[in-house]
């Protein structure tokens, strides 16, 4: 049986509630994982999502910042929430869907503008966060998926210009090395690159600063879905809905989907 999972940094779920409803109605994933919801648990507009077929929800909110949530058609249970780097940010949740699949939903820190851990505390936090991801995931993962805004574009063609981006936070060698180590620790399979060859450009984020984001197309692939090794053979598809970035008052991220047979 195929299960479709979507991940989307919504950049304020209350501000973009209608966009979430539109996505759910038009695409109908079984599970939608959100990041950067920017609200407390009590402020989360869960009733609106329940009314269109997503009554099962786990929310880990934070006032005005961060926050992650999972919406599901099937029963869902919270398993754990990592306090990454011990700072109390709502940047992770581990849930179980219908007793069949575990999903890690991560929101990795952006890291600021300067790729120097000694001079930029935000970049240092990001590197430590990804190191902790590796340590926490360095064990057998079965029937598991890791999704989220990982804020790192690891491959050459995950950015519009590999050469120009090497010193830009999100594509620096230090970040890429640490994310690759976290991926290798669990032998996670990159769903998007299973279906889109590495030599093809693939992005999920475009800056608000661009006058015409689509024409300039200076994107980065920051949003990811990874599958545990036992699920790799069951991966059926993965797509990034670029057109969603062009909706009215959009998030700067596009949602990423993957379908897997369990």
mmCIF file of C-alpha atoms in Angstrom:
data_model
loop_
_atom_site.group_PDB
_atom_site.id
_atom_site.type_symbol
_atom_site.label_atom_id
_atom_site.label_comp_id
_atom_site.label_asym_id
_atom_site.label_seq_id
_atom_site.Cartn_x
_atom_site.Cartn_y
_atom_site.Cartn_z
ATOM 1 C CA UNK A 1 0.000 0.000 0.000
ATOM 2 C CA UNK A 2 1.400 3.376 -1.005
ATOM 3 C CA UNK A 3 1.619 6.243 1.481
ATOM 4 C CA UNK A 4 2.208 9.799 0.254
ATOM 5 C CA UNK A 5 4.124 12.130 2.553
ATOM 6 C CA UNK A 6 4.623 15.849 1.973
ATOM 7 C CA UNK A 7 6.936 18.286 3.722
ATOM 8 C CA UNK A 8 6.597 22.069 3.589
ATOM 9 C CA UNK A 9 8.176 24.990 5.403
ATOM 10 C CA UNK A 10 5.041 27.121 5.563
ATOM 11 C CA UNK A 11 6.638 30.243 7.114
ATOM 12 C CA UNK A 12 3.661 30.962 9.428
ATOM 13 C CA UNK A 13 0.751 28.547 9.330
ATOM 14 C CA UNK A 14 -1.766 31.137 10.511
ATOM 15 C CA UNK A 15 -0.733 33.588 7.811
ATOM 16 C CA UNK A 16 -0.876 30.857 5.157
ATOM 17 C CA UNK A 17 -3.665 28.649 6.456
ATOM 18 C CA UNK A 18 -5.563 29.005 3.181
ATOM 19 C CA UNK A 19 -2.533 27.827 1.219
ATOM 20 C CA UNK A 20 -2.280 24.707 3.380
ATOM 21 C CA UNK A 21 -5.975 24.017 2.801
ATOM 22 C CA UNK A 22 -5.535 24.537 -0.934
ATOM 23 C CA UNK A 23 -2.578 22.151 -1.064
ATOM 24 C CA UNK A 24 -4.391 19.466 0.924
ATOM 25 C CA UNK A 25 -7.539 19.733 -1.188
ATOM 26 C CA UNK A 26 -5.700 19.707 -4.515
ATOM 27 C CA UNK A 27 -3.059 17.068 -3.808
ATOM 28 C CA UNK A 28 -4.436 14.995 -0.920
ATOM 29 C CA UNK A 29 -1.268 13.602 0.677
ATOM 30 C CA UNK A 30 -1.764 11.045 3.438
ATOM 31 C CA UNK A 31 0.570 13.009 5.692
ATOM 32 C CA UNK A 32 1.712 16.629 5.640
ATOM 33 C CA UNK A 33 4.695 17.702 7.748
ATOM 34 C CA UNK A 34 5.043 21.422 8.353
ATOM 35 C CA UNK A 35 7.970 23.480 9.601
ATOM 36 C CA UNK A 36 8.276 27.074 10.823
ATOM 37 C CA UNK A 37 4.637 27.218 11.866
ATOM 38 C CA UNK A 38 5.424 30.236 14.081
ATOM 39 C CA UNK A 39 2.666 29.717 16.632
ATOM 40 C CA UNK A 40 1.951 28.007 19.922
ATOM 41 C CA UNK A 41 0.030 24.734 20.089
ATOM 42 C CA UNK A 42 -3.107 26.610 21.133
ATOM 43 C CA UNK A 43 -2.874 28.990 18.158
ATOM 44 C CA UNK A 44 -2.532 26.224 15.564
ATOM 45 C CA UNK A 45 -5.579 26.224 13.197
ATOM 46 C CA UNK A 46 -6.136 22.501 13.533
ATOM 47 C CA UNK A 47 -9.904 22.572 13.255
ATOM 48 C CA UNK A 48 -9.752 23.855 9.687
ATOM 49 C CA UNK A 49 -7.490 20.981 8.645
ATOM 50 C CA UNK A 50 -9.568 18.411 10.504
ATOM 51 C CA UNK A 51 -12.669 19.599 8.651
ATOM 52 C CA UNK A 52 -11.199 18.573 5.290
ATOM 53 C CA UNK A 53 -10.021 15.117 6.318
ATOM 54 C CA UNK A 54 -6.936 15.573 8.502
ATOM 55 C CA UNK A 55 -8.236 15.072 12.048
ATOM 56 C CA UNK A 56 -5.063 13.446 13.366
ATOM 57 C CA UNK A 57 -2.492 16.052 14.323
ATOM 58 C CA UNK A 58 0.618 16.422 16.426
ATOM 59 C CA UNK A 59 1.812 19.986 16.992
ATOM 60 C CA UNK A 60 4.977 21.209 18.673
ATOM 61 C CA UNK A 61 4.684 24.964 18.601
ATOM 62 C CA UNK A 62 6.717 27.914 19.811
ATOM 63 C CA UNK A 63 5.580 31.509 20.199
ATOM 64 C CA UNK A 64 6.385 33.487 17.018
ATOM 65 C CA UNK A 65 9.327 31.278 16.013
ATOM 66 C CA UNK A 66 10.159 27.813 14.724
ATOM 67 C CA UNK A 67 7.554 25.096 15.354
ATOM 68 C CA UNK A 68 6.718 21.829 13.608
ATOM 69 C CA UNK A 69 3.490 19.939 13.017
ATOM 70 C CA UNK A 70 2.223 16.776 11.342
ATOM 71 C CA UNK A 71 -1.266 16.372 9.844
ATOM 72 C CA UNK A 72 -2.487 12.898 8.970
ATOM 73 C CA UNK A 73 -5.529 11.131 7.572
ATOM 74 C CA UNK A 74 -4.675 8.059 9.672
ATOM 75 C CA UNK A 75 -4.190 7.870 13.464
ATOM 76 C CA UNK A 76 -0.963 9.439 14.649
ATOM 77 C CA UNK A 77 0.952 9.344 17.911
ATOM 78 C CA UNK A 78 3.831 11.437 19.186
ATOM 79 C CA UNK A 79 6.804 9.263 20.068
ATOM 80 C CA UNK A 80 9.427 11.806 21.047
ATOM 81 C CA UNK A 81 10.555 15.405 20.576
ATOM 82 C CA UNK A 82 14.282 16.085 20.613
ATOM 83 C CA UNK A 83 15.445 19.243 22.381
ATOM 84 C CA UNK A 84 18.204 19.849 19.878
ATOM 85 C CA UNK A 85 21.285 21.535 21.345
ATOM 86 C CA UNK A 86 19.397 21.914 24.620
ATOM 87 C CA UNK A 87 18.036 25.377 23.809
ATOM 88 C CA UNK A 88 14.323 24.562 23.980
ATOM 89 C CA UNK A 89 13.494 25.357 20.354
ATOM 90 C CA UNK A 90 10.615 23.473 18.704
ATOM 91 C CA UNK A 91 12.602 22.084 15.805
ATOM 92 C CA UNK A 92 11.921 18.345 15.875
ATOM 93 C CA UNK A 93 9.199 15.784 16.422
ATOM 94 C CA UNK A 94 9.066 12.021 15.950
ATOM 95 C CA UNK A 95 5.613 10.605 15.250
ATOM 96 C CA UNK A 96 4.189 7.213 14.354
ATOM 97 C CA UNK A 97 1.520 6.910 11.662
ATOM 98 C CA UNK A 98 -1.115 4.217 12.189
ATOM 99 C CA UNK A 99 1.460 2.044 13.956
ATOM 100 C CA UNK A 100 3.223 1.418 10.639
ATOM 101 C CA UNK A 101 5.622 4.256 9.917
ATOM 102 C CA UNK A 102 7.779 6.594 11.984
ATOM 103 C CA UNK A 103 8.444 10.115 10.740
ATOM 104 C CA UNK A 104 11.142 12.499 11.960
ATOM 105 C CA UNK A 105 10.112 16.076 11.186
ATOM 106 C CA UNK A 106 13.094 18.460 11.416
ATOM 107 C CA UNK A 107 13.572 22.200 11.065
ATOM 108 C CA UNK A 108 17.324 22.842 10.970
ATOM 109 C CA UNK A 109 18.501 26.378 11.862
ATOM 110 C CA UNK A 110 19.288 28.624 8.893
ATOM 111 C CA UNK A 111 22.693 29.607 10.280
ATOM 112 C CA UNK A 112 22.848 33.340 9.629
ATOM 113 C CA UNK A 113 24.897 34.962 6.880
ATOM 114 C CA UNK A 114 28.548 34.371 7.777
ATOM 115 C CA UNK A 115 29.887 30.801 7.403
ATOM 116 C CA UNK A 116 32.316 31.097 10.287
ATOM 117 C CA UNK A 117 31.485 29.190 13.470
ATOM 118 C CA UNK A 118 33.931 31.256 15.540
ATOM 119 C CA UNK A 119 32.492 34.615 14.508
ATOM 120 C CA UNK A 120 28.852 33.665 13.912
ATOM 121 C CA UNK A 121 27.009 31.944 16.794
ATOM 122 C CA UNK A 122 24.093 31.092 14.493
ATOM 123 C CA UNK A 123 26.352 29.149 12.141
ATOM 124 C CA UNK A 124 27.985 27.381 15.073
ATOM 125 C CA UNK A 125 24.509 26.405 16.333
ATOM 126 C CA UNK A 126 23.608 25.024 12.916
ATOM 127 C CA UNK A 127 26.719 22.860 12.713
ATOM 128 C CA UNK A 128 26.197 21.537 16.239
ATOM 129 C CA UNK A 129 22.553 20.839 15.439
ATOM 130 C CA UNK A 130 23.458 18.686 12.434
ATOM 131 C CA UNK A 131 26.143 16.891 14.453
ATOM 132 C CA UNK A 132 23.486 16.067 17.029
ATOM 133 C CA UNK A 133 21.171 14.822 14.264
ATOM 134 C CA UNK A 134 23.888 12.380 13.271
ATOM 135 C CA UNK A 135 24.450 11.195 16.834
ATOM 136 C CA UNK A 136 20.748 10.709 17.514
ATOM 137 C CA UNK A 137 20.163 8.889 14.231
ATOM 138 C CA UNK A 138 23.279 6.720 14.411
ATOM 139 C CA UNK A 139 21.279 3.578 15.072
ATOM 140 C CA UNK A 140 19.050 1.200 13.142
ATOM 141 C CA UNK A 141 16.051 2.989 11.651
ATOM 142 C CA UNK A 142 13.303 0.696 10.376
ATOM 143 C CA UNK A 143 10.140 1.774 8.562
ATOM 144 C CA UNK A 144 11.174 5.391 9.084
ATOM 145 C CA UNK A 145 11.192 8.588 7.073
ATOM 146 C CA UNK A 146 13.088 11.777 7.864
ATOM 147 C CA UNK A 147 11.649 14.960 6.399
ATOM 148 C CA UNK A 148 11.915 18.674 6.770
ATOM 149 C CA UNK A 149 13.596 21.941 6.016
ATOM 150 C CA UNK A 150 17.177 20.881 6.575
ATOM 151 C CA UNK A 151 18.433 24.283 5.365
ATOM 152 C CA UNK A 152 21.310 22.657 3.466
ATOM 153 C CA UNK A 153 21.559 22.054 -0.264
ATOM 154 C CA UNK A 154 24.114 19.227 -0.339
ATOM 155 C CA UNK A 155 24.692 18.463 -4.023
ATOM 156 C CA UNK A 156 26.280 20.484 -6.812
ATOM 157 C CA UNK A 157 23.023 20.829 -8.709
ATOM 158 C CA UNK A 158 20.952 21.541 -5.598
ATOM 159 C CA UNK A 159 21.927 25.202 -6.046
ATOM 160 C CA UNK A 160 21.796 27.556 -9.006
ATOM 161 C CA UNK A 161 25.604 28.011 -9.040
ATOM 162 C CA UNK A 162 27.830 25.591 -7.187
ATOM 163 C CA UNK A 163 30.905 27.782 -7.610
ATOM 164 C CA UNK A 164 29.236 30.987 -6.390
ATOM 165 C CA UNK A 165 27.474 29.276 -3.512
ATOM 166 C CA UNK A 166 30.459 27.528 -1.931
ATOM 167 C CA UNK A 167 30.916 30.388 0.542
ATOM 168 C CA UNK A 168 27.208 31.013 1.080
ATOM 169 C CA UNK A 169 25.492 29.507 4.129
ATOM 170 C CA UNK A 170 23.423 26.447 3.088
ATOM 171 C CA UNK A 171 25.966 25.090 0.587
ATOM 172 C CA UNK A 172 29.338 25.451 2.308
ATOM 173 C CA UNK A 173 31.602 22.393 2.481
ATOM 174 C CA UNK A 174 31.332 22.322 6.301
ATOM 175 C CA UNK A 175 27.531 22.067 6.205
ATOM 176 C CA UNK A 176 27.465 19.588 3.347
ATOM 177 C CA UNK A 177 30.015 17.349 5.083
ATOM 178 C CA UNK A 178 27.996 17.264 8.298
ATOM 179 C CA UNK A 179 24.667 16.635 6.579
ATOM 180 C CA UNK A 180 26.216 13.847 4.523
ATOM 181 C CA UNK A 181 27.580 12.291 7.718
ATOM 182 C CA UNK A 182 24.095 12.404 9.276
ATOM 183 C CA UNK A 183 22.605 10.801 6.182
ATOM 184 C CA UNK A 184 25.287 8.117 6.058
ATOM 185 C CA UNK A 185 24.862 7.341 9.769
ATOM 186 C CA UNK A 186 21.446 5.848 9.097
ATOM 187 C CA UNK A 187 22.072 4.895 5.459
ATOM 188 C CA UNK A 188 19.127 7.172 4.627
ATOM 189 C CA UNK A 189 18.024 7.274 0.986
ATOM 190 C CA UNK A 190 17.392 10.690 -0.579
ATOM 191 C CA UNK A 191 13.945 10.245 -2.155
ATOM 192 C CA UNK A 192 14.100 13.246 -4.486
ATOM 193 C CA UNK A 193 17.415 12.249 -6.003
ATOM 194 C CA UNK A 194 16.213 8.681 -6.422
ATOM 195 C CA UNK A 195 13.915 10.026 -9.178
ATOM 196 C CA UNK A 196 15.737 13.160 -10.366
ATOM 197 C CA UNK A 197 19.308 12.507 -11.566
ATOM 198 C CA UNK A 198 22.083 14.282 -9.696
ATOM 199 C CA UNK A 199 23.119 16.183 -12.825
ATOM 200 C CA UNK A 200 19.701 17.879 -13.091
ATOM 201 C CA UNK A 201 18.971 21.096 -11.237
ATOM 202 C CA UNK A 202 16.397 20.675 -8.468
ATOM 203 C CA UNK A 203 15.310 23.378 -6.013
ATOM 204 C CA UNK A 204 12.682 23.793 -3.284
ATOM 205 C CA UNK A 205 13.427 27.368 -2.109
ATOM 206 C CA UNK A 206 13.624 30.725 -3.858
ATOM 207 C CA UNK A 207 14.382 33.986 -2.058
ATOM 208 C CA UNK A 208 11.721 36.644 -1.545
ATOM 209 C CA UNK A 209 14.384 39.164 -2.556
ATOM 210 C CA UNK A 210 14.236 38.205 -6.235
ATOM 211 C CA UNK A 211 12.045 40.530 -8.299
ATOM 212 C CA UNK A 212 10.983 37.578 -10.462
ATOM 213 C CA UNK A 213 11.973 34.404 -8.613
ATOM 214 C CA UNK A 214 10.926 32.063 -11.423
ATOM 215 C CA UNK A 215 12.730 33.919 -14.191
ATOM 216 C CA UNK A 216 15.975 34.340 -12.280
ATOM 217 C CA UNK A 217 15.605 30.807 -10.871
ATOM 218 C CA UNK A 218 18.347 31.177 -8.291
ATOM 219 C CA UNK A 219 17.035 28.384 -6.121
ATOM 220 C CA UNK A 220 18.328 25.923 -3.561
ATOM 221 C CA UNK A 221 17.122 22.452 -2.534
ATOM 222 C CA UNK A 222 16.732 22.907 1.213
ATOM 223 C CA UNK A 223 13.745 20.606 1.815
ATOM 224 C CA UNK A 224 14.278 16.870 1.937
ATOM 225 C CA UNK A 225 12.646 13.480 2.373
ATOM 226 C CA UNK A 226 14.862 10.564 3.345
ATOM 227 C CA UNK A 227 13.775 6.943 3.667
ATOM 228 C CA UNK A 228 15.282 4.266 5.889
ATOM 229 C CA UNK A 229 17.128 1.514 3.989
ATOM 230 C CA UNK A 230 14.317 -1.030 4.374
ATOM 231 C CA UNK A 231 11.889 1.369 2.653
ATOM 232 C CA UNK A 232 14.195 2.277 -0.238
ATOM 233 C CA UNK A 233 12.896 -0.411 -2.561
ATOM 234 C CA UNK A 234 9.356 0.773 -1.902
ATOM 235 C CA UNK A 235 9.922 4.369 -3.000
ATOM 236 C CA UNK A 236 7.555 4.980 -5.924
ATOM 237 C CA UNK A 237 7.889 8.683 -6.652
ATOM 238 C CA UNK A 238 9.071 12.055 -5.416
ATOM 239 C CA UNK A 239 8.129 15.485 -6.739
ATOM 240 C CA UNK A 240 8.684 19.106 -5.766
ATOM 241 C CA UNK A 241 5.669 21.311 -6.476
ATOM 242 C CA UNK A 242 7.483 24.363 -7.812
ATOM 243 C CA UNK A 243 4.206 25.987 -8.895
ATOM 244 C CA UNK A 244 3.165 26.395 -5.243
ATOM 245 C CA UNK A 245 5.957 28.962 -4.828
ATOM 246 C CA UNK A 246 3.980 31.091 -7.294
ATOM 247 C CA UNK A 247 0.714 31.088 -5.323
ATOM 248 C CA UNK A 248 -0.514 34.365 -3.840
ATOM 249 C CA UNK A 249 1.447 35.442 -0.745
ATOM 250 C CA UNK A 250 3.447 32.200 -0.734
ATOM 251 C CA UNK A 251 6.027 30.677 1.503
ATOM 252 C CA UNK A 252 9.500 30.953 0.019
ATOM 253 C CA UNK A 253 9.610 27.139 0.095
ATOM 254 C CA UNK A 254 7.806 24.721 -2.199
ATOM 255 C CA UNK A 255 6.387 21.451 -0.811
ATOM 256 C CA UNK A 256 8.172 18.166 -1.522
ATOM 257 C CA UNK A 257 6.267 14.896 -1.873
ATOM 258 C CA UNK A 258 7.268 11.236 -1.798
ATOM 259 C CA UNK A 259 5.205 8.066 -2.111
ATOM 260 C CA UNK A 260 6.422 4.851 -0.537
ATOM 261 C CA UNK A 261 5.030 1.325 -0.333
ATOM 262 C CA UNK A 262 4.965 0.014 3.212
#
